[in-house]
PDB file of C-alpha atoms in Angstrom:
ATOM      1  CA  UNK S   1     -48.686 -92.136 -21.232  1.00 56.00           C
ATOM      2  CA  UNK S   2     -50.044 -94.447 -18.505  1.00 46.00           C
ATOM      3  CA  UNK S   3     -46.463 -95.726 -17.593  1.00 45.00           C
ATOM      4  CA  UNK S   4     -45.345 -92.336 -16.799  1.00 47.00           C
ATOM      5  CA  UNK S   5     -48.264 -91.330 -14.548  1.00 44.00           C
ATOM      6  CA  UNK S   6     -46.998 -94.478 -12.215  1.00 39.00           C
ATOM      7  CA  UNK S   7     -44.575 -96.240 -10.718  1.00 33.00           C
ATOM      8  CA  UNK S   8     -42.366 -97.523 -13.400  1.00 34.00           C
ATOM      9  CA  UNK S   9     -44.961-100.277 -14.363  1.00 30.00           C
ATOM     10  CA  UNK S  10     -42.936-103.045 -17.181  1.00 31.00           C
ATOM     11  CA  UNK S  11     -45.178-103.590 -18.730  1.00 30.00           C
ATOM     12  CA  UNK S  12     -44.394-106.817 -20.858  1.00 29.00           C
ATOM     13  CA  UNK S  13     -46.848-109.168 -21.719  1.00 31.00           C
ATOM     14  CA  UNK S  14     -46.452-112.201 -23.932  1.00 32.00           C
ATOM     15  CA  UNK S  15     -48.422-113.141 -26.755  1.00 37.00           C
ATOM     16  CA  UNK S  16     -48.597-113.009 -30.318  1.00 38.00           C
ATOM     17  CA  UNK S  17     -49.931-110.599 -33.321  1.00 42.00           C
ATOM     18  CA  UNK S  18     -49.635-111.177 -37.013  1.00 45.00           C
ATOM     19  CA  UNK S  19     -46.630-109.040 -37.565  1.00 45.00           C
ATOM     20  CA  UNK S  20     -45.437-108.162 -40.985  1.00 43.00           C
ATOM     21  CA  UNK S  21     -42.183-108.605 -42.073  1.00 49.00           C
ATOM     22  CA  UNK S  22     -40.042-105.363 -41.670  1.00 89.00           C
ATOM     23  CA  UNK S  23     -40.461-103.677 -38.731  1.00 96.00           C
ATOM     24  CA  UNK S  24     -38.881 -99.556 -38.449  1.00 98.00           C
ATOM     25  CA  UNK S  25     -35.910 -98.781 -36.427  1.00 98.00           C
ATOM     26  CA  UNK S  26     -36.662 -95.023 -34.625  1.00 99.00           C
ATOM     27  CA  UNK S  27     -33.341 -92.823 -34.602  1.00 98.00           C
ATOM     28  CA  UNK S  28     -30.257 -94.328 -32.634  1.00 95.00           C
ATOM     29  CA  UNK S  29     -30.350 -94.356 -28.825  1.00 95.00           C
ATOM     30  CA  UNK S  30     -32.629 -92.862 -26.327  1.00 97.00           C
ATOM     31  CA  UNK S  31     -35.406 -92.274 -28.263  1.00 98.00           C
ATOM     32  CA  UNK S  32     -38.559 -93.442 -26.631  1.00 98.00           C
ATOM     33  CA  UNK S  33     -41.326 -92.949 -29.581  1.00 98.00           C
ATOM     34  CA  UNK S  34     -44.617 -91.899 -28.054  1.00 98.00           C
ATOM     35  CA  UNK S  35     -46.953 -90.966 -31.021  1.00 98.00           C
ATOM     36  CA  UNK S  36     -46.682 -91.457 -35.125  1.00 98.00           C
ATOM     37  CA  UNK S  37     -48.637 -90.302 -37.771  1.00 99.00           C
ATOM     38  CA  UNK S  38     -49.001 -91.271 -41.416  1.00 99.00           C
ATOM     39  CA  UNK S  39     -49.527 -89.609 -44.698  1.00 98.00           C
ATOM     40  CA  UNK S  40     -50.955 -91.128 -47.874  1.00 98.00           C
ATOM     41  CA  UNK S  41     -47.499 -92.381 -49.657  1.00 97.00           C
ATOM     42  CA  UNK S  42     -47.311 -94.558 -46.782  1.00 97.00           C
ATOM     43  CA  UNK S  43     -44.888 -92.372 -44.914  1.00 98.00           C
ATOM     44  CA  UNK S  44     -44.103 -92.493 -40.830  1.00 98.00           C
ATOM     45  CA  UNK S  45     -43.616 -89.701 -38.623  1.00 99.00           C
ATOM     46  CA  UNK S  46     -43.166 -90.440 -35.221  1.00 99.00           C
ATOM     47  CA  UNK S  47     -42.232 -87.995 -32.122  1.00 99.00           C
ATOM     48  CA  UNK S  48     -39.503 -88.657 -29.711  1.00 99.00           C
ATOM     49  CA  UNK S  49     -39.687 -87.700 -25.662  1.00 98.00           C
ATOM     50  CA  UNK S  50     -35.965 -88.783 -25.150  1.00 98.00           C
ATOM     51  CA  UNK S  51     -34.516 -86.840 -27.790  1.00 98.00           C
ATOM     52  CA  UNK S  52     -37.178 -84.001 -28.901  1.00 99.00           C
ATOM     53  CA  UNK S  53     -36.809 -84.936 -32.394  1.00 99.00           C
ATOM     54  CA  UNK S  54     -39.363 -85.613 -34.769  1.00 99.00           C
ATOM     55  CA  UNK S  55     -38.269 -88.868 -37.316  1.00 99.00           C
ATOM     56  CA  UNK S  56     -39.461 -89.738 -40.617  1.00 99.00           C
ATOM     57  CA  UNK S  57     -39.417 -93.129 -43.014  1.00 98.00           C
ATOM     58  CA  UNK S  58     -39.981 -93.336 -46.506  1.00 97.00           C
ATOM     59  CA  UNK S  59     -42.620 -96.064 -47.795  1.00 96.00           C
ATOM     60  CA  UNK S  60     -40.644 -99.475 -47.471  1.00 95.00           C
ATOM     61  CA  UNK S  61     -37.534 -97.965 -45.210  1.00 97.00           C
ATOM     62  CA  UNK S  62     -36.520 -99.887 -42.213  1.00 97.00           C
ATOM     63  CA  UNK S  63     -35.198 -96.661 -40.196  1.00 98.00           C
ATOM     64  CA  UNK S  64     -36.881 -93.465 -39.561  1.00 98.00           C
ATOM     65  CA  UNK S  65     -33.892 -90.978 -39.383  1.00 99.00           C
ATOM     66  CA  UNK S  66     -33.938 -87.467 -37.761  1.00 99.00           C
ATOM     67  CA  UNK S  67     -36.519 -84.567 -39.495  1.00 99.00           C
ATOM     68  CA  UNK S  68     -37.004 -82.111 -37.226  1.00 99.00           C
ATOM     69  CA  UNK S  69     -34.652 -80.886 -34.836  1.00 99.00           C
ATOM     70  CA  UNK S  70     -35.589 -80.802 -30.910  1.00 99.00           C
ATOM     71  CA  UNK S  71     -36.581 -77.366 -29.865  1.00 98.00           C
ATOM     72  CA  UNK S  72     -34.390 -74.594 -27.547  1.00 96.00           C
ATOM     73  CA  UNK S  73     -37.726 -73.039 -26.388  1.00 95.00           C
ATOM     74  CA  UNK S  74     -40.216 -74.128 -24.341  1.00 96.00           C
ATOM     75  CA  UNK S  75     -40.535 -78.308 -23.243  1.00 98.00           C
ATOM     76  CA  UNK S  76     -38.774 -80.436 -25.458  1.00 98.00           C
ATOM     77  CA  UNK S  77     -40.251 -83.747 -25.226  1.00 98.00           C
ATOM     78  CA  UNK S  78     -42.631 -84.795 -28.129  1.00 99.00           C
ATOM     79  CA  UNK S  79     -45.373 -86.677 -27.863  1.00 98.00           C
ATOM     80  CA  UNK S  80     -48.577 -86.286 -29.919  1.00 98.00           C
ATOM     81  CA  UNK S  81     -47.621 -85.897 -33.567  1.00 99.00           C
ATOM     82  CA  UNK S  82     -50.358 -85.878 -36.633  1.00 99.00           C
ATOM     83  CA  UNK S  83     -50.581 -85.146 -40.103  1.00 99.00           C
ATOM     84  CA  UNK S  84     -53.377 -82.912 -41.791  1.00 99.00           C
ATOM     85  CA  UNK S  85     -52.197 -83.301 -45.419  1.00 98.00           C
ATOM     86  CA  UNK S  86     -55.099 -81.603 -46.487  1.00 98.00           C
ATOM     87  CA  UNK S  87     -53.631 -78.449 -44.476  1.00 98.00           C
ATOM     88  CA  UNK S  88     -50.038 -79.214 -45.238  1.00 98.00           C
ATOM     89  CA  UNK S  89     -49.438 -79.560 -41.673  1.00 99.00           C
ATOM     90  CA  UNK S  90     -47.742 -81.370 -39.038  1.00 99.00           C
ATOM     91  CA  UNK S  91     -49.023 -80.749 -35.344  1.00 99.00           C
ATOM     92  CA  UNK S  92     -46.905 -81.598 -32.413  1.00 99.00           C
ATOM     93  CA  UNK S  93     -47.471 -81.480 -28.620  1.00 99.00           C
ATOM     94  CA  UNK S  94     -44.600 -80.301 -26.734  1.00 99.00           C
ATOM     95  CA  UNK S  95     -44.996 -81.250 -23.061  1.00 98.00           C
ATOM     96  CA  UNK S  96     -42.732 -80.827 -19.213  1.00 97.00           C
ATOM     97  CA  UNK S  97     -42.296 -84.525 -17.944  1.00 95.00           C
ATOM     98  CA  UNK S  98     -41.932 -82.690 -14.929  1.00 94.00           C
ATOM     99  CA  UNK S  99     -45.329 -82.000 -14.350  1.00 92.00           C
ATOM    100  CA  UNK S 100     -45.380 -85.683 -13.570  1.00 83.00           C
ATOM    101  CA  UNK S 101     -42.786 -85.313 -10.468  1.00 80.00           C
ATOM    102  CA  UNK S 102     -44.875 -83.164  -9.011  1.00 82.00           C
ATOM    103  CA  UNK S 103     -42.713 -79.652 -10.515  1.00 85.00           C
ATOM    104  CA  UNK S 104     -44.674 -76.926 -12.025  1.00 86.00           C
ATOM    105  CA  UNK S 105     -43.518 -77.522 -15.511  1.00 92.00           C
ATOM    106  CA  UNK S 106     -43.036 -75.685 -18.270  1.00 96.00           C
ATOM    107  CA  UNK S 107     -46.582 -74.857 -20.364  1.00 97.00           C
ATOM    108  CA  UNK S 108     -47.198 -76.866 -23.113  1.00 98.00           C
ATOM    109  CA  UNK S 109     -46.883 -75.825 -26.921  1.00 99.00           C
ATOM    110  CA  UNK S 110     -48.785 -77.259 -30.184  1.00 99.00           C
ATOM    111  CA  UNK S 111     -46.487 -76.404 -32.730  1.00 99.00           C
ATOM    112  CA  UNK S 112     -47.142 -76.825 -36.266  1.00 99.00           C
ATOM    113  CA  UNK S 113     -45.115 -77.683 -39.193  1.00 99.00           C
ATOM    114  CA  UNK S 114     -45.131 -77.934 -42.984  1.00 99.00           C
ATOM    115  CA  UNK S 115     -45.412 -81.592 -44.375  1.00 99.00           C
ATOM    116  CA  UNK S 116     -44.052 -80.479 -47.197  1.00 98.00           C
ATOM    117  CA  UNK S 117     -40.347 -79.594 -45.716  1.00 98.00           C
ATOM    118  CA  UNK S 118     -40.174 -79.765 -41.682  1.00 98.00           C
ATOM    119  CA  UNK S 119     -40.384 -75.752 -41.472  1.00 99.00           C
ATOM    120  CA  UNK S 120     -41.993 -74.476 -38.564  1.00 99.00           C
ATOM    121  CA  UNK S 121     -45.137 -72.361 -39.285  1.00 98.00           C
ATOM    122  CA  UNK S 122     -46.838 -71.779 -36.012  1.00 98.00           C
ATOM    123  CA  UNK S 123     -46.251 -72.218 -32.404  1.00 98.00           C
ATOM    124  CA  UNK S 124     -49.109 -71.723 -29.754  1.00 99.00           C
ATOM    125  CA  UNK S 125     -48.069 -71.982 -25.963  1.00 98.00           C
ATOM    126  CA  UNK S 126     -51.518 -73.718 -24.383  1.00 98.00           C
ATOM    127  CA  UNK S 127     -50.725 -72.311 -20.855  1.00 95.00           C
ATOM    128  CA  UNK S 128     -49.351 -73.262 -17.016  1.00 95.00           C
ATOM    129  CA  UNK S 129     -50.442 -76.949 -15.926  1.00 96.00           C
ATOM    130  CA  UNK S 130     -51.014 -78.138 -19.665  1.00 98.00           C
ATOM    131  CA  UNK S 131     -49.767 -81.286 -20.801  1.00 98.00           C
ATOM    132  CA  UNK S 132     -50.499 -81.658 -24.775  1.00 98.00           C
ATOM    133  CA  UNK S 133     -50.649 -85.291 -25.336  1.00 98.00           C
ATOM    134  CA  UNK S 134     -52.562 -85.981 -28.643  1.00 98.00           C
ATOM    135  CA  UNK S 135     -54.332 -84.003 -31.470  1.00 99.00           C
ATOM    136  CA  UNK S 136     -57.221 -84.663 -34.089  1.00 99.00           C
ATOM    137  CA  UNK S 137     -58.169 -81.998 -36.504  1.00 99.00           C
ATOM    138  CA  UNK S 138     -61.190 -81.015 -38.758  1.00 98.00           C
ATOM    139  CA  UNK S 139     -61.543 -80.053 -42.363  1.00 97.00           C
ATOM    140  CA  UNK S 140     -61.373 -76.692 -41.814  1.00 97.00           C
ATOM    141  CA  UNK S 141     -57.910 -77.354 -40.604  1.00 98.00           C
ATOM    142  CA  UNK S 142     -58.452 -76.336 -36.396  1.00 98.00           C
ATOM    143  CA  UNK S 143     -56.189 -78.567 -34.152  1.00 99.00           C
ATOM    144  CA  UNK S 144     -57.536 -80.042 -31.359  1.00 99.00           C
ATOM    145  CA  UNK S 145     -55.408 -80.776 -28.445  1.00 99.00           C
ATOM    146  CA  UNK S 146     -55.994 -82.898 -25.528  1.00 99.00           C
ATOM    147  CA  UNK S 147     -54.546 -81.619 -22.154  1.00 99.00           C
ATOM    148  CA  UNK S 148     -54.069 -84.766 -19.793  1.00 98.00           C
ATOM    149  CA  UNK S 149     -53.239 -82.725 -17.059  1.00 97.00           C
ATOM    150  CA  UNK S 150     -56.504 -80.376 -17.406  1.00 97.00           C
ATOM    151  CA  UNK S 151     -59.302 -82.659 -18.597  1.00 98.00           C
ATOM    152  CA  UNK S 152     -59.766 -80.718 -21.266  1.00 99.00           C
ATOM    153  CA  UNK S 153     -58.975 -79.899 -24.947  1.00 99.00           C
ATOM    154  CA  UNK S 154     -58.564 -77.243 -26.667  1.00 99.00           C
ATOM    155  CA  UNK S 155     -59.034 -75.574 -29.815  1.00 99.00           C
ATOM    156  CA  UNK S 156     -56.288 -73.765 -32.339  1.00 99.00           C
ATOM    157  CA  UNK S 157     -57.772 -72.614 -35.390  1.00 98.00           C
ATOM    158  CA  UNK S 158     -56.193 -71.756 -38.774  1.00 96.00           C
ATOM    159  CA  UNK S 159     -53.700 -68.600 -38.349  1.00 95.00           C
ATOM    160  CA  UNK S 160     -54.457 -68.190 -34.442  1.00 97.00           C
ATOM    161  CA  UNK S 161     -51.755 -67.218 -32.000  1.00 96.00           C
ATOM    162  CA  UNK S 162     -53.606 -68.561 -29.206  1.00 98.00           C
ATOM    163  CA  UNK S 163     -55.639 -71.803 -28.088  1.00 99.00           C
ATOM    164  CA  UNK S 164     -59.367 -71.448 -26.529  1.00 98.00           C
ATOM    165  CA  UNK S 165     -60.658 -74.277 -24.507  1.00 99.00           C
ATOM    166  CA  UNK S 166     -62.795 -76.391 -26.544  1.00 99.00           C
ATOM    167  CA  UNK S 167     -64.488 -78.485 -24.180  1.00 99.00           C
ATOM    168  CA  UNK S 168     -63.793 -79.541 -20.571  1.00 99.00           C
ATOM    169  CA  UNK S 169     -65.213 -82.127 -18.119  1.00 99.00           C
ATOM    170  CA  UNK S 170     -64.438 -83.796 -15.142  1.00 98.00           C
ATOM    171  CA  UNK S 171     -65.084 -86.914 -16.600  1.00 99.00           C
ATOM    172  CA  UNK S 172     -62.041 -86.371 -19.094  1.00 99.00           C
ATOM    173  CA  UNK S 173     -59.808 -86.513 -16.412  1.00 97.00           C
ATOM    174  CA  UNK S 174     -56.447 -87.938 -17.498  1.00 97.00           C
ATOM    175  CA  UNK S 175     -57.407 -87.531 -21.020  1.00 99.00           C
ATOM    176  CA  UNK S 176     -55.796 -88.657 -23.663  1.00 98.00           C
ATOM    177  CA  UNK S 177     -55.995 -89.990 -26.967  1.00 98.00           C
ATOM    178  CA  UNK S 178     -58.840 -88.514 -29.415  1.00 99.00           C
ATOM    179  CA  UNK S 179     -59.809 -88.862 -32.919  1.00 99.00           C
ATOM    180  CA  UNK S 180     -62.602 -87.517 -34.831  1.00 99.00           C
ATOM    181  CA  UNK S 181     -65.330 -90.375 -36.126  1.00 99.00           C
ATOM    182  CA  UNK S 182     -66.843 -90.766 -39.916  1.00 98.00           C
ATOM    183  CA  UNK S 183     -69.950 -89.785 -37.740  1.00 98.00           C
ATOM    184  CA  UNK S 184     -68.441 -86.015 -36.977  1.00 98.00           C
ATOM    185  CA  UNK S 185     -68.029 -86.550 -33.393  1.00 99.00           C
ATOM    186  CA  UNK S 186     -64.637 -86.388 -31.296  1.00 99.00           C
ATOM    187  CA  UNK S 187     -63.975 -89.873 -29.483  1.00 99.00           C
ATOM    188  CA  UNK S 188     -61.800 -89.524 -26.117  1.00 99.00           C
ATOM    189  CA  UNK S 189     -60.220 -91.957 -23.561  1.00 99.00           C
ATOM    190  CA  UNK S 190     -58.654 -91.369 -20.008  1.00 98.00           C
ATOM    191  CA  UNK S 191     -55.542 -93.028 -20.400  1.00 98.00           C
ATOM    192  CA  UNK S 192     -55.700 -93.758 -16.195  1.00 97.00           C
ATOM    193  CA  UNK S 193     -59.775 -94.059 -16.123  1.00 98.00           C
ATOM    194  CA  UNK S 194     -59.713 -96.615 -18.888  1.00 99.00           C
ATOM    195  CA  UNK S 195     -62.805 -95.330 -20.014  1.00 99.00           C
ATOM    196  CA  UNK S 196     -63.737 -94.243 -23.814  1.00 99.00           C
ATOM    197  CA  UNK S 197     -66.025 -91.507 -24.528  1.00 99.00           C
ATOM    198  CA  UNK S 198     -67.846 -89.793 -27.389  1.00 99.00           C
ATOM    199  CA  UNK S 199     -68.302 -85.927 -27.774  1.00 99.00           C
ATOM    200  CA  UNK S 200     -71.352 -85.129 -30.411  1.00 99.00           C
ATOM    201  CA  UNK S 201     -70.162 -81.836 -32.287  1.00 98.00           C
ATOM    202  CA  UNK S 202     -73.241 -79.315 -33.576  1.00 97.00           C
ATOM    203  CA  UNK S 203     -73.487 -78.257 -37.378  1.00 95.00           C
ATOM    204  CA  UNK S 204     -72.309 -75.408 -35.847  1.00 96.00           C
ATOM    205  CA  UNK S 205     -68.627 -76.536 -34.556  1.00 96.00           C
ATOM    206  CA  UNK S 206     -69.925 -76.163 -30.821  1.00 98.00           C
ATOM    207  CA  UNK S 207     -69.876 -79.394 -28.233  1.00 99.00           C
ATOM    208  CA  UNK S 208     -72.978 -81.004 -27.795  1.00 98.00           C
ATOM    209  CA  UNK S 209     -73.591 -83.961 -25.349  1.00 99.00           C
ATOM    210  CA  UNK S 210     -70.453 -86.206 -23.640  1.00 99.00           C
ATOM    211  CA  UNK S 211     -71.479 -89.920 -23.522  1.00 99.00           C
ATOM    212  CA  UNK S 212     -69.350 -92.647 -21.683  1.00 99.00           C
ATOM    213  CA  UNK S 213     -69.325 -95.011 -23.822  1.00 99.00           C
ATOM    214  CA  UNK S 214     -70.457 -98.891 -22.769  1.00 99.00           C
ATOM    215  CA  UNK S 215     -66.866-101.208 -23.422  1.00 99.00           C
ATOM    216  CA  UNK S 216     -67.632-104.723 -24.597  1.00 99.00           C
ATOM    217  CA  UNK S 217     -64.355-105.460 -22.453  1.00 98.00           C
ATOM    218  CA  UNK S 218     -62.222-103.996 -19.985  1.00 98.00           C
ATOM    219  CA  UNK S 219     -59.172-101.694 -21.609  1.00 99.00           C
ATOM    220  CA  UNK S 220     -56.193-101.128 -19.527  1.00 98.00           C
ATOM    221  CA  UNK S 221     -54.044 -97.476 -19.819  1.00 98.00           C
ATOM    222  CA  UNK S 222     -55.594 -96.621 -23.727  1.00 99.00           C
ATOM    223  CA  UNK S 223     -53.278 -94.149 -25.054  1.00 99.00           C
ATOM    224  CA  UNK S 224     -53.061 -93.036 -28.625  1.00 99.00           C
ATOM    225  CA  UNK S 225     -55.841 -93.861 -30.833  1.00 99.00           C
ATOM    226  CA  UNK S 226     -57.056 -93.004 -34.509  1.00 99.00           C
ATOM    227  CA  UNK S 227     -59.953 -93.935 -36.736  1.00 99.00           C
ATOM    228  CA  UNK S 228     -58.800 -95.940 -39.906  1.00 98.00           C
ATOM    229  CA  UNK S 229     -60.417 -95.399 -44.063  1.00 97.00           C
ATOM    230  CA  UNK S 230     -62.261 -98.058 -43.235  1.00 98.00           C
ATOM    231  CA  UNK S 231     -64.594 -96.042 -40.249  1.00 98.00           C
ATOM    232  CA  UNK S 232     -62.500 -98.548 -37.237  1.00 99.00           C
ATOM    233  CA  UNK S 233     -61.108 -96.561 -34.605  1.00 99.00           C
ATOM    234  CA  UNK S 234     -57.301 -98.159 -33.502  1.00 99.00           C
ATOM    235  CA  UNK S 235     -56.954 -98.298 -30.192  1.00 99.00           C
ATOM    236  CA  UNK S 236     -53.253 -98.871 -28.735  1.00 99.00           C
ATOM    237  CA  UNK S 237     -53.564 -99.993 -24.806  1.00 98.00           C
ATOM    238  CA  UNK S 238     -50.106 -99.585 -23.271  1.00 98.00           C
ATOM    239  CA  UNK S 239     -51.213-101.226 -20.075  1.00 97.00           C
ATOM    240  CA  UNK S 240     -52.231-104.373 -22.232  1.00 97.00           C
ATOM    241  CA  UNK S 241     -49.890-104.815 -24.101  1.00 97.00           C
ATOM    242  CA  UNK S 242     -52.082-104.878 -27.187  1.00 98.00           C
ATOM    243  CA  UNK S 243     -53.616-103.023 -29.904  1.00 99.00           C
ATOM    244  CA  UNK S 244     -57.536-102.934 -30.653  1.00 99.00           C
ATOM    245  CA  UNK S 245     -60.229-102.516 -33.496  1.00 99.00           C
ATOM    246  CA  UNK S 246     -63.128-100.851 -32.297  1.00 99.00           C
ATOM    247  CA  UNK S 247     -66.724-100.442 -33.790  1.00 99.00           C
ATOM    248  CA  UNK S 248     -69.636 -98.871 -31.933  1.00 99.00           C
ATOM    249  CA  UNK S 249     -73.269 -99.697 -31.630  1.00 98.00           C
ATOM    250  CA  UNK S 250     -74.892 -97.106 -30.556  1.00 98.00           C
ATOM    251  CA  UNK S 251     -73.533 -96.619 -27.157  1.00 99.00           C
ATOM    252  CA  UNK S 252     -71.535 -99.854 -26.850  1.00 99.00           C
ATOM    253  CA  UNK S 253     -68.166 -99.856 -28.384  1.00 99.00           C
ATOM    254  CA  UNK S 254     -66.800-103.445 -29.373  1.00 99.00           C
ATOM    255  CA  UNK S 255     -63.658-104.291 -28.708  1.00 99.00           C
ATOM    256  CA  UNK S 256     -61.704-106.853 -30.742  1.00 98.00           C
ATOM    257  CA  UNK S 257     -57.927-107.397 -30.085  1.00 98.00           C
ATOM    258  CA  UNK S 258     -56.386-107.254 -33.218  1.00 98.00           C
ATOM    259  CA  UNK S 259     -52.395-107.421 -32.298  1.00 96.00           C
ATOM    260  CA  UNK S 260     -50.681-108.665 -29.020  1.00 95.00           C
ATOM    261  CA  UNK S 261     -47.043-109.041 -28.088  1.00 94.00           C
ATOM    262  CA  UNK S 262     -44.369-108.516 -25.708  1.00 94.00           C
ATOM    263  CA  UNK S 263     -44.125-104.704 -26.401  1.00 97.00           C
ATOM    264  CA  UNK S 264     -43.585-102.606 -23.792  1.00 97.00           C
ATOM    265  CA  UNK S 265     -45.508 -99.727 -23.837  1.00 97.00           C
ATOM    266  CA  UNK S 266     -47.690 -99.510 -27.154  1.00 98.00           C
ATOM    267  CA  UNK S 267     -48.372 -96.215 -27.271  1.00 98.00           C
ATOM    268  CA  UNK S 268     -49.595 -94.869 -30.617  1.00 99.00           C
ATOM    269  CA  UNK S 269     -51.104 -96.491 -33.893  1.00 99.00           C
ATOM    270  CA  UNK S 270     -51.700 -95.373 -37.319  1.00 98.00           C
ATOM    271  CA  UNK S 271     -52.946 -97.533 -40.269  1.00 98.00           C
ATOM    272  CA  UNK S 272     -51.586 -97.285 -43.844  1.00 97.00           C
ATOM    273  CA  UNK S 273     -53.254-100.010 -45.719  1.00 96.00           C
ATOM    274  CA  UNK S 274     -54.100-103.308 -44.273  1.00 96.00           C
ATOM    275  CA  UNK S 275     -51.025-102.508 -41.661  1.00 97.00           C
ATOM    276  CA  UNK S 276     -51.232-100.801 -38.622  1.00 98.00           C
ATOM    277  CA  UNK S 277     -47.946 -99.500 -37.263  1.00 98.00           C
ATOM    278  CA  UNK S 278     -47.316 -99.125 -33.416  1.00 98.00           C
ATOM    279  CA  UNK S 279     -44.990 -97.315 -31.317  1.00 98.00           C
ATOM    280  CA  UNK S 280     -43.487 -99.261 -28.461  1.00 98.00           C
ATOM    281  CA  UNK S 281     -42.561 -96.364 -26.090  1.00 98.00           C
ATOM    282  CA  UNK S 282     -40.648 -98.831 -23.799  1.00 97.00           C
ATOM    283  CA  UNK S 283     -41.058 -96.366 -20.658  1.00 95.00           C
ATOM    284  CA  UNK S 284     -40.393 -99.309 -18.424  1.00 95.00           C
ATOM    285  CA  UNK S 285     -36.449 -98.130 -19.354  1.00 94.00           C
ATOM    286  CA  UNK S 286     -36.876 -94.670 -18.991  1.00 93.00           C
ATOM    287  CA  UNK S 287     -35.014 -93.025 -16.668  1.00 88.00           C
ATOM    288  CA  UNK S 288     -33.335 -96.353 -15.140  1.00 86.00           C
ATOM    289  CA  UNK S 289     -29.674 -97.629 -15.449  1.00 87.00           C
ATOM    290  CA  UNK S 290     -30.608-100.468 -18.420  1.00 89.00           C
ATOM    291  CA  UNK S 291     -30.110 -99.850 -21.688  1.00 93.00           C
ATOM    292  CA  UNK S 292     -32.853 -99.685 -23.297  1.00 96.00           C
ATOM    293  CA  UNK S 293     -31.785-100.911 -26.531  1.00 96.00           C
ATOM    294  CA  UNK S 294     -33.097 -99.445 -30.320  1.00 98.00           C
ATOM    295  CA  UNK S 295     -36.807 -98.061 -30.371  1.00 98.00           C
ATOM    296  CA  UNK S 296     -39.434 -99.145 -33.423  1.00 98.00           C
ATOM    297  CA  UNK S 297     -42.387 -99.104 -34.772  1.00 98.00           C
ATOM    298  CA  UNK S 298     -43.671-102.509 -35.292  1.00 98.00           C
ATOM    299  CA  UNK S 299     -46.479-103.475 -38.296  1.00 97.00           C
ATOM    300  CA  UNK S 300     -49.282-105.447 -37.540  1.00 97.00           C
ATOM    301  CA  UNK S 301     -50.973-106.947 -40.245  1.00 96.00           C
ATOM    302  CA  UNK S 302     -54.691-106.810 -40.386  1.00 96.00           C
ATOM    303  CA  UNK S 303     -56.745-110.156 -41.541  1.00 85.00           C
TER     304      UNK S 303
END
């Protein structure tokens, strides 16, 4: 979401990544993808800010065509979107653009649907000045929700009707993606800090200690990120134009670039397989006079 907290940045850089061979066409027009998930059949779901529609492709289809309906309630703009199979759900951030014009907005809502047929089961309104950009959960099926707006994130645990604020620190200002490690702690970045952090979590579910993490190289406007089966956290920069593999030592996160091209605006990634898919958000288009042209998610295949 770095492109929309400036001043209409394009943010095309050339290069190249070892793409596979079909990429996935997102809806029709106007779409502007900024998050997708996966499930284990090798599924994409992927939430739309132009339309407010979440989109879905099959294993092997080359168009992810409309699931879920844009809301009549609330903000309508998707972004964050992830699967917890294990909880047959779907979470969703609903978030006010507006907030980014300097308007109050409209309070952000983590809604929650079933994987198993796009109906809604739960809808939790995070309150005035939220912006719910990206969401991890735990075993126990709570959703975690990062507010970029607040710093903060905040907690929505099975059957509740409202969120409590799981952790909050200055630091975590313009927070954005987060994922939970293989080592039980929730990883962070500030999408306009370009800084990554780790969050330890207690045996008993409470925060323990923050720790900015050391970078091996400079990252520029990380956005949505997610740790892989194979322990590597994903790491799409939209200000670089590139995606990453990350693994830590200790304190010191090492960055390799593992797929660059002239996307504008890679803004989520998920992996299924050796492939990891990426949104290009293209919000270098949004809101201007060009046409933007069709939206996808492009595979990168990793060596």
């Amino acid at each position: 979401m770095r492109t929309l907290l400036t001043s209409g940045l394009v943010l095309i850089l050339a290069g190249g990544a070892a793409l596979a061979a079909d990429k996935v066409q997102v809806g029709d027009k106007m779409v502007f993808p900024e998050s997708l998930t996966s499930t284990a059949d090798g599924s994409l779901i992927i939430g739309s800010i132009g339309t407010g529609q979440i989109y879905k492709a099959a294993a092997g289809a080359t168009l992810a065509e409309s699931w879920i309906g844009a809301v009549t309630e609330g903000p309508t703009a998707v972004l964050g979107v992830y699967a917890d199979e294990a909880n047959d759900n779907l979470w969703a951030c609903y978030a006010d653009l507006a907030l980014f014009s300097g308007g109050p907005g409209k309070a952000s809502v983590l809604r929650s649907y079933s994987l198993a047929d796009g109906s809604l089961k739960s809808a939790v309104t995070l309150g005035d000045g939220t912006f719910c950009n990206d969401i991890a959960t735990t075993a126990d099926g709570t959703a975690y929700a990062a507010d970029t707006m607040g710093g903060q994130v905040f907690a929505v645990a099975p059957g509740a009707t409202a969120a409590t604020v799981f952790f909050k620190d200055a630091a975590l200002a313009s927070l954005d993606g987060l994922s939970f490690g293989p080592d039980g702690a929730l990883y962070m970045n500030g999408v306009m800090t370009n800084k990554l952090f780790r969050l330890t979590i207690g045996a008993d579910g409470a925060p323990g200690t923050l720790t900015e993490l050391k970078l091996s190289q400079e990252i520029k406007g990380p956005d949505g990120m997610r740790f892989g089966d194979d322990g590597v956290l994903y790491l799409a920069e939209n200000g670089n134009a590139q995606v990453d593999a990350i693994t830590f030592d200790g304190d010191t996160a090492n960055i390799k670039v593992v797929g660059k091209d002239a996307w504008d605006s890679p803004t989520a990634v998920t992996k299924v397989g050796n492939t990891l898919w990426v949104t290009e958000a293209k919000f270098s288009k949004m809101g201007g006079s060009e046409d933007p042209g069709a939206f996808y998610a492009h595979p990168v295949t990793l060596q």
